[in-house]
């Protein structure tokens, strides 16, 4: 049986958090860490998954429900590949990954997208990468029960090294914007792991739904800030909506700044985004606030929590020629933190 291979990178979101299920913009970039999948189609209904990280292969069946195991995204992806007519049965999968799990760097989306790309090659499919990203989101939403947006799947399916993806998540239109020459986007793990399945991500989604119901729209990001400020609604739902609408303006400011090479404006948007995530969306943690504050004090042009929140990584925009000294001082102050990756032009 022939093997089919595919690669997907991890991603870091530069700005635009929790906007991707509220009709807004995001600005993710592909990382150099990523994962590779080798897929061999099977005629039975077995999904056999092995990975360098685990001793024995996991043997699952196509009809299995999600059980909270690392192989869930694999079973879900093989099921969707069957729905798309790319496979007719199970698959043997070999996964090699350098993306740490539970870090907010889209290890799950990368795994699903890479499996779907390998299945597209196996089945001779004509689906576009955007169609595969949409199908990959279905695996998380419907099979795994994670109510995530579309950012991660689009980023890992389509982002190219050296660029950030200015993605309109409402229309799935995007523009690849070149990253600066002079600076790098440095990803630092806080040492605190997180899972989208732990309930806090879903709780934020429910709070946004309350605001959506109040305003009669799915697109909190597109509401005028004054309209939200003047509205009489539950204070928590109001703070969530205010984050979405102000974050939308900050993503556009960051895109304009990147295009103009205005690092100060980019950094300001990132710093302001962190404050909004901390105070309005309430998705940060004291240790992460401290790490972001240190990153800024030590000379980053901007720094913020990145991803779903409640742990995971921060991203900082740091001048290339000061990166080494900056990193050394940051890690000396925060021994539980660790360097993950740095991306630039
Ligand atoms: C996770 C989700 C994304 C997005 C971010 C927050 O990464 O998978 O869809 O909502 O959190 O911006």
PDB file of C-alpha atoms in Angstrom, residues 13-28 137 148-152 165 167-171 201 204-205 208 212 218-222 240-252 273 276-277 281 283 304 307-308:
ATOM      1  CA  UNK A  13      -1.407  34.533  16.390  1.00  0.00           C
ATOM      2  CA  UNK A  14       0.155  38.007  16.375  1.00  0.00           C
ATOM      3  CA  UNK A  15      -3.109  39.747  17.275  1.00  0.00           C
ATOM      4  CA  UNK A  16      -6.896  39.216  17.046  1.00  0.00           C
ATOM      5  CA  UNK A  17      -7.919  36.857  19.854  1.00  0.00           C
ATOM      6  CA  UNK A  18     -11.393  35.310  20.158  1.00  0.00           C
ATOM      7  CA  UNK A  19     -12.440  37.336  17.129  1.00  0.00           C
ATOM      8  CA  UNK A  20     -12.652  34.321  14.798  1.00  0.00           C
ATOM      9  CA  UNK A  21     -16.102  33.206  15.983  1.00  0.00           C
ATOM     10  CA  UNK A  22     -17.308  36.785  16.321  1.00  0.00           C
ATOM     11  CA  UNK A  23     -17.071  37.870  12.675  1.00  0.00           C
ATOM     12  CA  UNK A  24     -13.661  39.504  13.001  1.00  0.00           C
ATOM     13  CA  UNK A  25     -10.072  39.668  11.753  1.00  0.00           C
ATOM     14  CA  UNK A  26      -7.045  37.660  12.941  1.00  0.00           C
ATOM     15  CA  UNK A  27      -3.333  37.883  12.100  1.00  0.00           C
ATOM     16  CA  UNK A  28      -1.639  34.491  12.551  1.00  0.00           C
ATOM     17  CA  UNK A 137     -12.823  22.881  11.862  1.00  0.00           C
ATOM     18  CA  UNK A 148     -13.264  26.850  18.183  1.00  0.00           C
ATOM     19  CA  UNK A 149     -13.290  29.325  15.303  1.00  0.00           C
ATOM     20  CA  UNK A 150     -11.576  28.955  11.912  1.00  0.00           C
ATOM     21  CA  UNK A 151      -8.287  30.798  12.519  1.00  0.00           C
ATOM     22  CA  UNK A 152      -6.042  27.857  13.376  1.00  0.00           C
ATOM     23  CA  UNK A 165      -2.078  36.039   7.324  1.00  0.00           C
ATOM     24  CA  UNK A 167      -7.665  36.808   7.619  1.00  0.00           C
ATOM     25  CA  UNK A 168     -11.254  37.992   7.552  1.00  0.00           C
ATOM     26  CA  UNK A 169     -12.871  35.063   9.363  1.00  0.00           C
ATOM     27  CA  UNK A 170     -16.386  36.051   8.292  1.00  0.00           C
ATOM     28  CA  UNK A 171     -15.689  35.821   4.557  1.00  0.00           C
ATOM     29  CA  UNK A 201     -12.806  28.526  26.169  1.00  0.00           C
ATOM     30  CA  UNK A 204     -16.169  32.593  26.808  1.00  0.00           C
ATOM     31  CA  UNK A 205     -18.066  31.431  23.731  1.00  0.00           C
ATOM     32  CA  UNK A 208     -20.192  36.031  23.604  1.00  0.00           C
ATOM     33  CA  UNK A 212     -24.805  38.293  20.275  1.00  0.00           C
ATOM     34  CA  UNK A 218     -23.241  37.126  15.076  1.00  0.00           C
ATOM     35  CA  UNK A 219     -20.556  39.703  14.417  1.00  0.00           C
ATOM     36  CA  UNK A 220     -19.616  41.318  17.730  1.00  0.00           C
ATOM     37  CA  UNK A 221     -16.368  42.512  16.138  1.00  0.00           C
ATOM     38  CA  UNK A 222     -18.268  44.647  13.653  1.00  0.00           C
ATOM     39  CA  UNK A 240     -16.584  40.374  26.115  1.00  0.00           C
ATOM     40  CA  UNK A 241     -18.274  42.359  23.330  1.00  0.00           C
ATOM     41  CA  UNK A 242     -16.102  45.401  24.040  1.00  0.00           C
ATOM     42  CA  UNK A 243     -12.988  43.259  23.730  1.00  0.00           C
ATOM     43  CA  UNK A 244     -14.177  41.911  20.354  1.00  0.00           C
ATOM     44  CA  UNK A 245     -14.997  45.320  18.860  1.00  0.00           C
ATOM     45  CA  UNK A 246     -11.822  47.018  20.127  1.00  0.00           C
ATOM     46  CA  UNK A 247      -9.639  44.026  19.165  1.00  0.00           C
ATOM     47  CA  UNK A 248     -10.970  44.297  15.617  1.00  0.00           C
ATOM     48  CA  UNK A 249      -9.670  47.893  15.419  1.00  0.00           C
ATOM     49  CA  UNK A 250      -6.316  46.778  16.844  1.00  0.00           C
ATOM     50  CA  UNK A 251      -5.933  44.000  14.250  1.00  0.00           C
ATOM     51  CA  UNK A 252      -6.471  46.541  11.475  1.00  0.00           C
ATOM     52  CA  UNK A 273      -4.442  43.796  22.979  1.00  0.00           C
ATOM     53  CA  UNK A 276      -7.970  44.004  26.669  1.00  0.00           C
ATOM     54  CA  UNK A 277      -7.502  40.223  26.966  1.00  0.00           C
ATOM     55  CA  UNK A 281     -11.981  39.146  28.000  1.00  0.00           C
ATOM     56  CA  UNK A 283      -8.443  35.160  29.602  1.00  0.00           C
ATOM     57  CA  UNK A 304       0.941  39.813  24.492  1.00  0.00           C
ATOM     58  CA  UNK A 307      -4.014  31.846  21.447  1.00  0.00           C
ATOM     59  CA  UNK A 308      -7.059  30.698  23.400  1.00  0.00           C
TER      60      UNK A 308
END
